[in-house]
Amino acid sequence: MVGYERKNKEQLLKELEKMRQKIVRLEKLESRHKELERALRESKKRYKFLIDNSKDIILILSKRGKILFANRSALVNYGYSKEEIFGQSITRFLSKDCIRKALHALAQEFLGRPQPPLEVRVKTKTGEIRYLRVARGSTSIIENGKFIGVMINAYDITESKQAEEALKKSEKHFKELWDNAPVAYHTLNTGGIITSVNQTEADMLGYTPREMVGKSIFEFILREQRAEAKKRFQHKISGENILRSEDRIYVRKDGSEIHVIIDDVLERDSSGKVIGIRTTMVDITHQKQMEEELREKEMTYRALFEHANDAVFLLNLEGIHIAANRKAAEMLGYTTEELIGKSYRDIVATHEIDKAKEKLEGILKSQNFPTYERIFRRKDGTEFPVEINVSVIYYLENKPFLIQRIVRDISERKRAEEALKASLKEKEVLLREIHHRVKNNMQVISSLINLQSRYVQDEKALEIFKKSRERIRSMALIHEKLYLSKNLAQIDFGEYIEGLTIHLLHSSGVNPSSIKVDINVRDIFLDINTAIPCGLIINELVSNSLKHAFSRRKEGKVRIDMHSVRAQFTLIVSDNGDGFPEHLDFQKTQSLGMQLVNDLVKQLSGSIKLQRGNGTTFKIKFRSLE
Amino acid sequence: MINLKILIVEDESIVARDIQNMLEKLGYGESFIAFSGKEAIKKARTNLPDLVLMDIKLKKDLDGIETAEQIRSCSNIPIIYISALSDEETLKRARKTHPFYFISKPIEEIDLKTNIDAACLNMISKG
């Protein structure tokens, strides 16, 4: 108070003024402070708004990787609530294969080592996997001087990732298409250097694409075709040549050649300038080989057709010639051109046209085409015989398409046949004449014996003469049968035996009603060399039976059986007479007849057996001598 | 025994002689031989035989059938053909001459007798 008491009014007023000014300043300071507080609140509000509405994902992670904060994008886009995220480890939401690298990156960030952007896969609440790209670097959060964690900024790249994968897939697909395309592709720059080549082309040529790219395409073309190929390439590049398919021969890595057909397309840049050529290439080697084979076949068939020794005609179903070979033209006196268009009627003898028409109609209805003969007419009207071999050429669905006639002039053959027939006839006549002559000579011999016998009184001698005549007769009868046979080579032996036995019965003087001859010989045909000895054997054995077997009997039977099995003949001559004398060995008898029989059996290379009992049976086996 | 005049036409003399001997032995009386067709025609006209034994195959001018045709053209003398061998065509030709029979060579007495006797009976029956 003392101080105040001592201060005057002026001093007090001054102090008061100072106090007032201080108050004003404090008021201003307070106002400023309030303003700052408001501004801070506004800023906080805006910041929160920004974080909440950011499309990026903003997370604050603790040192241990726990989520301290997640903005709305992080919650909404992944379907989690704050409660489900906050306080949880970040690893819970990461795809397993990302956890390790994510934790590593996070640790580095904590150590203040900024990491490059990191891509991780995150599981949404529904289990969907989404891709996140974590931005490079993080912000440390420090409150009250204490490190709380780091703020991580990430953004969802799922769509772009999917697009990228789709693109990769598409590219892979395209590459596969490119490489495995059924046609070979390559692209060339304007210098003819290969800028790309697909696997198909590389495989086709035996290289890898890497071996081909960068090389001149002309290195792969057959040396002889290179100059021409280069010339054409230049023309194509310059736009002078219209691009069209071309055949080309390429050479494989192993040196073998390959025929290809190429198609080019010019490649241009955005300004329209030609920057190269894109070429497709198709391997036509097989096709070329087929064409070559077909051409060779065609040439072969053409040569066969043209140079055939027989005339060949091709007719349509109306019987009009559509082709004829040189021989056909020569045969008929036409040119091949003249023959084409002519009807079958024009080359057939007039009197055979109806038959030819009937034949043609029959052929089209039949599947069987036997060879037949016809008379043809030449251009000059002369006629000649031909042999025709016809066939129908079928097209799709077995429809008759063409008629082929292979025709042979058989004039010479016919003449030869006629000559042969005449010659055969002549020989036949001659042979018959010989048989006649032989039989006539036998008659002469028989007559000589007969004449001579007139001068013989001795009964035994007369009997010998008689037997000789009978033997001659048995041989003469063979010639008679041969003369009358159809083929002059074999006789019906059954007929012969009948004729022979009738005569033997007559000449033996036995009563035909008391002694029967039973003949059982059917379908036995013998040649002359077998028939004559066989006939003589029967002559002797039957004569013996007739003479000796029934001397003590009034009645009897002689039986002749003959049969053959696989060219083995068995002849059985038997009687039911008195029996061959027991004391006689038929193979050592003095009888000329039995000696002849044994000799003739040997001549036939046969065997003979005698069976005694209930008469006499001779069984002879032999084979035909021819 | 029937007494007949028989003409033997046979160009083989030995055979002709043999036949003649057989006829004689059989007791048929007179027989005479012609060795060719022309001779046979002539002897048929002059000797007027009752029967002709004719060989079909005569080598010379006329064969047996032609000879028989000519003989039969002016008489009804029965003909018996004798043949070694005859084909069907020859036999057909021969049949046109209306022969009495065919005898096959070699000739046997029995064949001759049987056929000649039959021919005689035929002639008698026709008067």
GROMACS .gro file of C-alpha atoms in nm, chain A residues 32 39 98 101 113 133 246 311 372 442 473 509 524 544 547 594-595:
model
   17
   32ARG     CA    1  -0.579  -1.726  -3.163
   39ALA     CA    2  -0.847  -2.546  -3.724
   98CYS     CA    3   0.249  -6.471  -4.887
  101LYS     CA    4   0.757  -6.252  -4.750
  113ARG     CA    5   1.453  -4.998  -4.450
  133ARG     CA    6  -0.007  -5.408  -5.379
  246GLU     CA    7   0.306  -7.013 -10.484
  311ALA     CA    8  -0.828 -10.316 -12.920
  372TYR     CA    9  -1.806 -11.394 -12.650
  442MET     CA   10  -0.622 -15.971 -13.967
  473ARG     CA   11  -1.052 -16.240 -13.401
  509GLY     CA   12  -2.024 -17.521 -13.040
  524ILE     CA   13  -1.465 -14.981 -11.802
  544ASN     CA   14  -1.088 -17.290 -12.162
  547LYS     CA   15  -1.407 -17.633 -12.365
  594MET     CA   16  -0.244 -17.076 -12.005
  595GLN     CA   17   0.112 -16.983 -12.096
   0.00000   0.00000   0.00000
